[in-house]
XYZ file of C-alpha atoms in Angstrom:
473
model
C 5.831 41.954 -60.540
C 9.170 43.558 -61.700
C 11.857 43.487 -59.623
C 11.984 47.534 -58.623
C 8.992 46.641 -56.775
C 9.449 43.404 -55.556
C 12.672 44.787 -53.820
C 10.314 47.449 -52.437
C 7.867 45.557 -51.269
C 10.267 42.811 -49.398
C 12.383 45.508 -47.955
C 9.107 47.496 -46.036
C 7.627 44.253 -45.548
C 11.093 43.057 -43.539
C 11.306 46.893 -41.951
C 7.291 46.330 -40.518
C 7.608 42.852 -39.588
C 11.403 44.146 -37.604
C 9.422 46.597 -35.594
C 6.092 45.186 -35.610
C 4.559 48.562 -35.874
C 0.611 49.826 -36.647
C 1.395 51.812 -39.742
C -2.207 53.776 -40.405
C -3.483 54.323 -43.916
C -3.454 57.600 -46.052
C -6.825 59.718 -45.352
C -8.874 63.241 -45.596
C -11.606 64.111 -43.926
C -9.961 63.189 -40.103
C -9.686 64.915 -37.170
C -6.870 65.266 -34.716
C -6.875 65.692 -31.031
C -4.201 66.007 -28.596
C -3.916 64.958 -25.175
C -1.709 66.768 -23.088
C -2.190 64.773 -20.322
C -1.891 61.209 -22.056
C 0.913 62.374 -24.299
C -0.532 61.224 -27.726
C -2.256 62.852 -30.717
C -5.670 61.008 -31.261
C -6.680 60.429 -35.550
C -10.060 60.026 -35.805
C -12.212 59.194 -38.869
C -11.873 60.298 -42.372
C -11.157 57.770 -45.259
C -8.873 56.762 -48.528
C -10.673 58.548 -52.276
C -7.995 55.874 -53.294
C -10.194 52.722 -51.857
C -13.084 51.164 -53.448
C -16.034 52.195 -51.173
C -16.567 49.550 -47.992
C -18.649 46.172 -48.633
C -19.814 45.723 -45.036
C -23.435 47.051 -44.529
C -21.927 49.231 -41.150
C -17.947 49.797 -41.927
C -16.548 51.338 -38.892
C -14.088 54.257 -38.696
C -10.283 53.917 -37.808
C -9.018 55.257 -34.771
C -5.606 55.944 -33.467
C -2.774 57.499 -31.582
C 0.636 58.701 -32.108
C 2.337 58.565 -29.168
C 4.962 61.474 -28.002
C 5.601 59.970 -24.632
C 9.217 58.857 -23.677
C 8.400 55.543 -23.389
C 7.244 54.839 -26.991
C 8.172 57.730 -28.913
C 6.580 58.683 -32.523
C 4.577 54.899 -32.654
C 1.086 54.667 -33.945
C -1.146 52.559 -31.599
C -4.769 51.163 -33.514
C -7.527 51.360 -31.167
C -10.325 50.637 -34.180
C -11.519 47.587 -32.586
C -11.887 48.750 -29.118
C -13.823 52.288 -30.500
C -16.039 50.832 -32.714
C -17.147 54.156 -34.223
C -19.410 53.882 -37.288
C -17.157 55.656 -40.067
C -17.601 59.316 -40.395
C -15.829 61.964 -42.417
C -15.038 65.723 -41.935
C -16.572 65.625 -38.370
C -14.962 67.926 -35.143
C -13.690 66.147 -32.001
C -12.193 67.836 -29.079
C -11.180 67.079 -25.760
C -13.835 67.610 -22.863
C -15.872 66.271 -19.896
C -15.195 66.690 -16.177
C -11.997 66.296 -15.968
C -10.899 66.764 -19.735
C -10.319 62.939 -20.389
C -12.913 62.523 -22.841
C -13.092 62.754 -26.434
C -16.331 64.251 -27.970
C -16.793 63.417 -31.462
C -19.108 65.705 -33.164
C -21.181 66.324 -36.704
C -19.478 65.534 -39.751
C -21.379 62.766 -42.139
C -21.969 59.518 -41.740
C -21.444 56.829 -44.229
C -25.057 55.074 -43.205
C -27.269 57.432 -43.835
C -29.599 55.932 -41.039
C -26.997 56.910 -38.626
C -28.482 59.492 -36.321
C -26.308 59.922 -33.238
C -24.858 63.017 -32.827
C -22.308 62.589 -30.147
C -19.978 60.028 -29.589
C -17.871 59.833 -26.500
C -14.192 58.289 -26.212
C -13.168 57.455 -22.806
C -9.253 58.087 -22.872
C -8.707 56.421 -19.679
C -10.220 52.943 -20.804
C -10.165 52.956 -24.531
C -14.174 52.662 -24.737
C -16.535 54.456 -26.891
C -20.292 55.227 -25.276
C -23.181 57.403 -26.991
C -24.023 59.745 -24.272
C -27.776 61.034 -23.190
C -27.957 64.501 -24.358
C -30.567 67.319 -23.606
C -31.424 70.049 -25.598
C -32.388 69.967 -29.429
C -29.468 68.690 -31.797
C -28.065 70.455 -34.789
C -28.206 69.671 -38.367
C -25.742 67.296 -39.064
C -22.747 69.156 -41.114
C -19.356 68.700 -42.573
C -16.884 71.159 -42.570
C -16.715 72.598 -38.983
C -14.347 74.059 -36.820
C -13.907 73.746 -33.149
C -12.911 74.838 -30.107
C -13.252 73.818 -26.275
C -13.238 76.224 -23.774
C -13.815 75.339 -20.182
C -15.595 72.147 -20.620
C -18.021 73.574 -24.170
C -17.463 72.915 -28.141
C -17.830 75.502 -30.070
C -19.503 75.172 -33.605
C -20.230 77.794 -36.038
C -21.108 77.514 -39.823
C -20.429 74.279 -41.874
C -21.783 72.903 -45.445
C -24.729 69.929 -46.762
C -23.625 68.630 -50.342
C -20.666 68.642 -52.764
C -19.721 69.975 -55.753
C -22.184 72.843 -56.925
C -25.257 71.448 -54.917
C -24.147 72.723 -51.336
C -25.872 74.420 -48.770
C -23.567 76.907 -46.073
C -24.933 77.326 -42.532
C -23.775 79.763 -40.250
C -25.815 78.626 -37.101
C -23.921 78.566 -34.345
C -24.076 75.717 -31.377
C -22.368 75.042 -28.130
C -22.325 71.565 -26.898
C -21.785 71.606 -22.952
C -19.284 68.082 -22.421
C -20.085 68.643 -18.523
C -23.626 68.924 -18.078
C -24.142 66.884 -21.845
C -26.450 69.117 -23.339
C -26.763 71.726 -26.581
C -26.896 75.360 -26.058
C -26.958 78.125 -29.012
C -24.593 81.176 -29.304
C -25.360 84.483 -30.290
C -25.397 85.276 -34.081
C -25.745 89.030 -33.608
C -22.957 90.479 -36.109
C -21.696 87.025 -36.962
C -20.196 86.493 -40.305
C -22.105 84.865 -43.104
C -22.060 80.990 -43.642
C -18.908 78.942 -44.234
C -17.168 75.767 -44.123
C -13.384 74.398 -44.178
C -12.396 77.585 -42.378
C -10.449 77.075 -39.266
C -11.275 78.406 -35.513
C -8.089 79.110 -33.230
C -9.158 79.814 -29.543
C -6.631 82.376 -27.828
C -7.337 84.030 -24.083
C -10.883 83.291 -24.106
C -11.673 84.342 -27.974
C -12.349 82.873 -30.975
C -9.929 83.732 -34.388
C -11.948 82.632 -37.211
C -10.283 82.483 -40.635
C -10.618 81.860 -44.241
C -13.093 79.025 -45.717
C -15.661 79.192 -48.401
C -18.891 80.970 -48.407
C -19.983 80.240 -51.782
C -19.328 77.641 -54.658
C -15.963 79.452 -55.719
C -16.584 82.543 -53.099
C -13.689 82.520 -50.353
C -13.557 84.435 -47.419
C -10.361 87.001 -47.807
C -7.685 86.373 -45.251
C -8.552 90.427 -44.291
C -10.922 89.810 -42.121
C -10.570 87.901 -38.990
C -14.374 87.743 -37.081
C -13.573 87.226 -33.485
C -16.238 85.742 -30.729
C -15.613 86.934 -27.578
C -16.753 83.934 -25.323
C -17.297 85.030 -21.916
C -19.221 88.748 -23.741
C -21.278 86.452 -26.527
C -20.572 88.845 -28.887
C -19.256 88.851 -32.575
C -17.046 91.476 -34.445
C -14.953 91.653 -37.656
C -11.210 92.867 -37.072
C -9.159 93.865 -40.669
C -6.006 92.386 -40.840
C -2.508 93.420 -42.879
C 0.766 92.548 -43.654
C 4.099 93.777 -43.043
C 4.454 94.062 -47.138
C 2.602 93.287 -49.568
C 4.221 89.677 -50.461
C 3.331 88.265 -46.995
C -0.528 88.576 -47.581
C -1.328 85.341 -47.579
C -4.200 84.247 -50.099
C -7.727 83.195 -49.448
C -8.107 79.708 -48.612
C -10.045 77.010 -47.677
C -9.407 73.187 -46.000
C -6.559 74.391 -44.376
C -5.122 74.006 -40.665
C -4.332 76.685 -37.909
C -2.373 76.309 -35.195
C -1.497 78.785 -31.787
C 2.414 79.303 -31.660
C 4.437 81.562 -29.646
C 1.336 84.092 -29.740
C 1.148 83.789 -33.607
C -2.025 81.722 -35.128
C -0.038 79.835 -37.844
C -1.794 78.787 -41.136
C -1.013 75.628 -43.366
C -1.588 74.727 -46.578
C -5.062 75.010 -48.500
C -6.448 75.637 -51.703
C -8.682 78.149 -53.983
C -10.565 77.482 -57.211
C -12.634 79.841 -59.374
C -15.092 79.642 -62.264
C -11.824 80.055 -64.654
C -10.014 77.440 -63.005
C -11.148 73.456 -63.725
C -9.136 72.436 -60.935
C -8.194 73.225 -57.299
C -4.626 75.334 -57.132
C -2.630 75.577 -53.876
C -3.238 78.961 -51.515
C -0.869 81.550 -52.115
C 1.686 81.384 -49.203
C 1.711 77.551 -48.017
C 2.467 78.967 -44.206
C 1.810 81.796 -42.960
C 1.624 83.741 -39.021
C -0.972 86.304 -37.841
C 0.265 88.023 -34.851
C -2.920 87.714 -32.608
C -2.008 91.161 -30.707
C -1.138 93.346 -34.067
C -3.184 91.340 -36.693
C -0.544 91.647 -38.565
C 0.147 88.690 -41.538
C 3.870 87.814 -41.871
C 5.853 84.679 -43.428
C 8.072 83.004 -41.313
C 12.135 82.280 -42.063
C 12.956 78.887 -42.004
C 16.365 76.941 -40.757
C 18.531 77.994 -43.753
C 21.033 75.566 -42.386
C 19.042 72.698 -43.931
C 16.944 71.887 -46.584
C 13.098 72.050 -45.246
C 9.627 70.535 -46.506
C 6.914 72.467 -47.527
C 4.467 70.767 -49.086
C 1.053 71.983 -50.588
C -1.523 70.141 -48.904
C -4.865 70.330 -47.941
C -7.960 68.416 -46.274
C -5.170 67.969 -43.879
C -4.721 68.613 -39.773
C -2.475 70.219 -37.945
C -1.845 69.882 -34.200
C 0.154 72.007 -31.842
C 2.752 69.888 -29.594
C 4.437 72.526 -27.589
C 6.687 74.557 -30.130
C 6.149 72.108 -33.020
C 3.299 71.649 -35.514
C 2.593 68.600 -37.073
C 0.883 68.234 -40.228
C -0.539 64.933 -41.257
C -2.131 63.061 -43.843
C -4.467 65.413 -46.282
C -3.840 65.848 -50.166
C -1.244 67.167 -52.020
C -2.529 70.303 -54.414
C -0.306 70.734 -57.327
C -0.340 66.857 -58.177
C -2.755 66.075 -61.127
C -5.955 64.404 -60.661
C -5.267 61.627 -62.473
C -2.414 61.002 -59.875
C -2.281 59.326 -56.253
C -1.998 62.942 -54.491
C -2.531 61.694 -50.820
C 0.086 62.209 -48.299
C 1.671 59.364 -46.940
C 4.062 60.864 -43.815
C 3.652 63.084 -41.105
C 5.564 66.687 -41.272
C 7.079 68.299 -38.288
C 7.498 72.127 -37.698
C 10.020 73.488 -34.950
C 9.291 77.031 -34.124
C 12.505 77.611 -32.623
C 14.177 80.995 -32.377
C 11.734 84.133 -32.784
C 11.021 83.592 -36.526
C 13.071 80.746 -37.319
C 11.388 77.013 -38.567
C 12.717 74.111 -39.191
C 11.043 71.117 -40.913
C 11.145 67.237 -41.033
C 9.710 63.854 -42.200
C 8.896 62.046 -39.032
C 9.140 58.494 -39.857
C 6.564 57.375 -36.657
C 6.404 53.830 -37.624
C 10.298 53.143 -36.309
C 11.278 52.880 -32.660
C 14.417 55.932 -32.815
C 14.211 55.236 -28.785
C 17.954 53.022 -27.788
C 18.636 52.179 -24.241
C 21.788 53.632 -24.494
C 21.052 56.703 -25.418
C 18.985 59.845 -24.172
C 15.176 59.357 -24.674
C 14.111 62.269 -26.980
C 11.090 65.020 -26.020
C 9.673 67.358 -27.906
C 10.112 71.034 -27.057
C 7.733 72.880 -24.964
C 7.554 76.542 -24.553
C 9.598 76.903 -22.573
C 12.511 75.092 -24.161
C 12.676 76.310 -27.877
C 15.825 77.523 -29.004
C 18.081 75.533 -31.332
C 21.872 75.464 -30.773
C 23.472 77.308 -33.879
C 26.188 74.769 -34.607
C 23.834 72.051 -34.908
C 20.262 70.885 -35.568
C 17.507 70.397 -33.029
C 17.631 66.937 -31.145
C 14.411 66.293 -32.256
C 15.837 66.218 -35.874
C 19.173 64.512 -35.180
C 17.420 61.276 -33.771
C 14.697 61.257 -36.596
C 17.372 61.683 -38.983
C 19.865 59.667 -37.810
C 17.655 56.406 -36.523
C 15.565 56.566 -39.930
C 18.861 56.586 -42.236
C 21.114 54.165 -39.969
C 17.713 51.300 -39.231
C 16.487 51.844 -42.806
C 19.702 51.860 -44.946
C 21.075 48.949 -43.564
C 17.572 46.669 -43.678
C 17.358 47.752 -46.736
C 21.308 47.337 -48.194
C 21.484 43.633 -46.573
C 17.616 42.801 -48.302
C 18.793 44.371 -51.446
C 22.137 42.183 -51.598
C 20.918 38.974 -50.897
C 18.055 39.155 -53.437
C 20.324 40.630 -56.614
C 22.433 37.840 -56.244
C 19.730 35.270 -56.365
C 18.180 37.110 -58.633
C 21.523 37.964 -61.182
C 22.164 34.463 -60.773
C 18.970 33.187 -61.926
C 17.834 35.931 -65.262
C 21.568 36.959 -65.361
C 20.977 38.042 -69.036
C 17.151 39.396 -68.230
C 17.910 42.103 -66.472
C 20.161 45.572 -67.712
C 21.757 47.935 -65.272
C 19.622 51.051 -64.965
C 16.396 49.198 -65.139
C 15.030 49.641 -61.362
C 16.534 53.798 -61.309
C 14.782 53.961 -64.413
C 11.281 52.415 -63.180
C 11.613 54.216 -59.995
C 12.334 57.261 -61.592
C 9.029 57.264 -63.499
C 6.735 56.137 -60.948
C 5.682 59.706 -58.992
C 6.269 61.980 -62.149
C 9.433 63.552 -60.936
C 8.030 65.522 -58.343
C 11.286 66.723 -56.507
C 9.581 66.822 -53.032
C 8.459 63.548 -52.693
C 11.856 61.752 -53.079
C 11.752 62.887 -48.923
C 8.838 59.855 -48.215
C 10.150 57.435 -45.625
C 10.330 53.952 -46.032
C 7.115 52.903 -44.096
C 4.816 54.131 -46.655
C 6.786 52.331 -49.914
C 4.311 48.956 -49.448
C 1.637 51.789 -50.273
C 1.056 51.744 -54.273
C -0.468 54.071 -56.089
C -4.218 53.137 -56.752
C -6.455 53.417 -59.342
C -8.241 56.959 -58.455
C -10.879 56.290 -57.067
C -13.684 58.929 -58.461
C -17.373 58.108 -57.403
C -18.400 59.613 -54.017
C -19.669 57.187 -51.574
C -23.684 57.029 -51.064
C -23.379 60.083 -48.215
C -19.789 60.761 -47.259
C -19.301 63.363 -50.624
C -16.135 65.145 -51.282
C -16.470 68.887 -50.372
């Protein structure tokens, strides 16, 4: 092991061990719920193309919180063992029962192919997982779903069998009722054709569907918007613009939408074609639809500092108030033959009218000091960021990270070059470890910005055969 990585690996190893932290693995193929109520963002599912595929005849998913509460601010907590939920990929989960406490895990595929249950329930309250007894006749089992809940029902529409060339688009559309625990179907009069790795936003009672794939290489243009009116049944196909022509945002698929300040706000993505070998980012990382005008725009961000916008996709976003956070997913414009999974968790302020601002959140360190303020993030109806400084959010993120990890890793650093010097004083030349370092991620600019936590997490060898039934898209 040379000593670039040695240092590496004794520094995060010293930073865990410090504040004895979960830190969760790269992934695609997750879902993301948040619980207003419990004040954490639930990860659920999904797995590392990076890993060889599991050796245990059932392998069992991971499962996880971040936690935005006061108490224990930005910490992952691993609730794997307590779920016990056989591993599944590219399912939907969303929050539901009687009194909205429950998690309802639904679809996706299923890594034993004997695996037939279609609904798994997560008790929030007491950390337990239950199959429920459902009435009604269950769907085909798809990936690539969307979701909504809407007062106490999931909403499914569309979804994909297979990979590669071999797949198979659906565009039934099913209701699970998380009350009364059974499966209802929707209407399908005027509803658009089949997809999958679209995204469904829910605002005042309708459903926003957007972008995704209908064919092998056939994407759905970001023109039309087919809305589902939930309380009429009923299906109809809105055209959308742009206030010029560089803010129409291309066609997409495996991206994330959020609801923002009454704007549905798109991330990341990416498009292929019969000319193109390879997957290339979506044209317009992030972009807003105005849900009242239908009109695309591209927001301004913070020019005050420098902001993160990676190209990701297979990814999730989740809506915390005024902030998005993006998480885990693939990078786009890395090549194949190169670790492109994410390994940090992106924040998005949506402060004044049109202004974002963007950050690393670094979730594995406590920021939290009893001496000092306990930091929230903003809500609706406290959004706007003072001019002659950065958002508070930002400060403590920025400020705990550099102060906690610069000086763990300055004091590590010491004491081992001058054991080190003294024992291969002749071995080793000056430059050596900026050098090695400087080679490692192929000088990609933006991810110099990865936080410490993730620095014990090597590249791989790429892992390229699909497991027996989880298949890449």
């Amino acid at each position: 092991m040379s000593l670039n990585h040695y240092l590496i690996f004794i520094i995060t190893l010293c930073i865990l061990n410090v504040y004895g932290q979960f830190v969760p693995d790269t992934r695609t193929g997750h879902s993301a719920v948040f619980s207003e109520s419990e004040k954490k963002v639930y990860y659920i599912g999904g797995y590392n193309s990076n890993k060889s595929e599991p050796t245990e005849p059932n392998p069992i998913s991971d499962f996880f919180y971040l936690s935005i509460g006061n108490d224990d601010f930005f910490e992952f907590t691993d609730l794997t063992s307590q779920a016990k939920l056989p591993l599944t990929v590219f399912h939907v989960s969303e929050l539901g029962g009687a009194n909205q406490d429950s998690i309802f895990i639904l679809e996706g595929a299923h890594w034993n192919a004997e695996e037939t249950n279609y609904v798994y329930r997560f008790d929030t309250k007491i950390n337990q997982l239950s199959i429920p007894v459902v009435k009604g006749k269950a769907p085909s089992m798809r990936k690539g779903i969307s979701s909504v809940s809407s007062e106490g029902k999931i909403y499914l529409f569309g979804g994909q069998i297979g990979s590669g060339n071999d797949v198979t688009f659906f565009n039934n559309f099913d209701i699970f009722d998380t009350i009364n625990l059974n499966w209802q179907v929707g209407s399908l009069v005027n509803s658009p054709v089949g997809r999958s790795f679209y995204t469904a936003t829910l605002v005042n009672g309708v459903i926003y569907y957007i972008g995704g794939r209908t064919q092998v290489n056939v994407y759905s243009p970001l023109t039309e918007i087919y809305q589902y009116d939930i309380v009429a049944n009923t299906w109809s196909l809105k055209k959308a613009t742009a206030v010029d022509a560089d803010s129409m945002p291309g066609s997409r698929t495996a991206h994330s939408a959020v609801l923002i300040n009454g704007k549905i706000v798109i991330y990341g993505g990416f498009f292929s074609s019969a000319d193109t070998p390879y997957n290339i980012p979506a044209k317009k990382t992030i972009a807003m639809l105005d849900v009242n005008t239908l009109v695309w725009s591209i927001p301004n961000f913070d020019i005050r500092k420098e902001n993160l916008i990676p190209n990701l996709a297979f990814h999730s976003g989740t809506a915390v108030g005024t902030v998005m956070l993006i998480a885990f997913g693939n990078f786009t414009d890395i090549p194949n033959n190169i670790d492109q999974t994410n390994k940090v968790i992106y924040s998005f302020l949506f402060g004044n009218p049109s202004q974002i601002t963007s950050n690393v959140i670094s979730s594995f360190i406590k920021v939290n000091s009893s001496n000092n303020p306990k930091p929230q993030l903003p809500t609706s109806t406290s959004n706007k960021i003072n001019p002659q400084q950065p958002s508070s959010l930002s400060k403590v993120v920025i400020v705990g990270v550099s102060i906690v990890s610069v000086s763990v890793a300055l004091a590590i650093f010491a004491a081992i070059s001058v054991a080190y010097k003294r024992k291969k004083k002749n071995q080793v030349q000056s430059g050596d470890v900026l050098d090695n370092l400087n080679n490692e991620k192929n000088h990609y600019e933006y991810q110099q910005q990865y936080t410490s936590q993730f620095a014990s997490q090597q590249s791989q060898q790429h892992y390229t055969r699909d497991p027996p039934t989880i298949e890449s898209p």
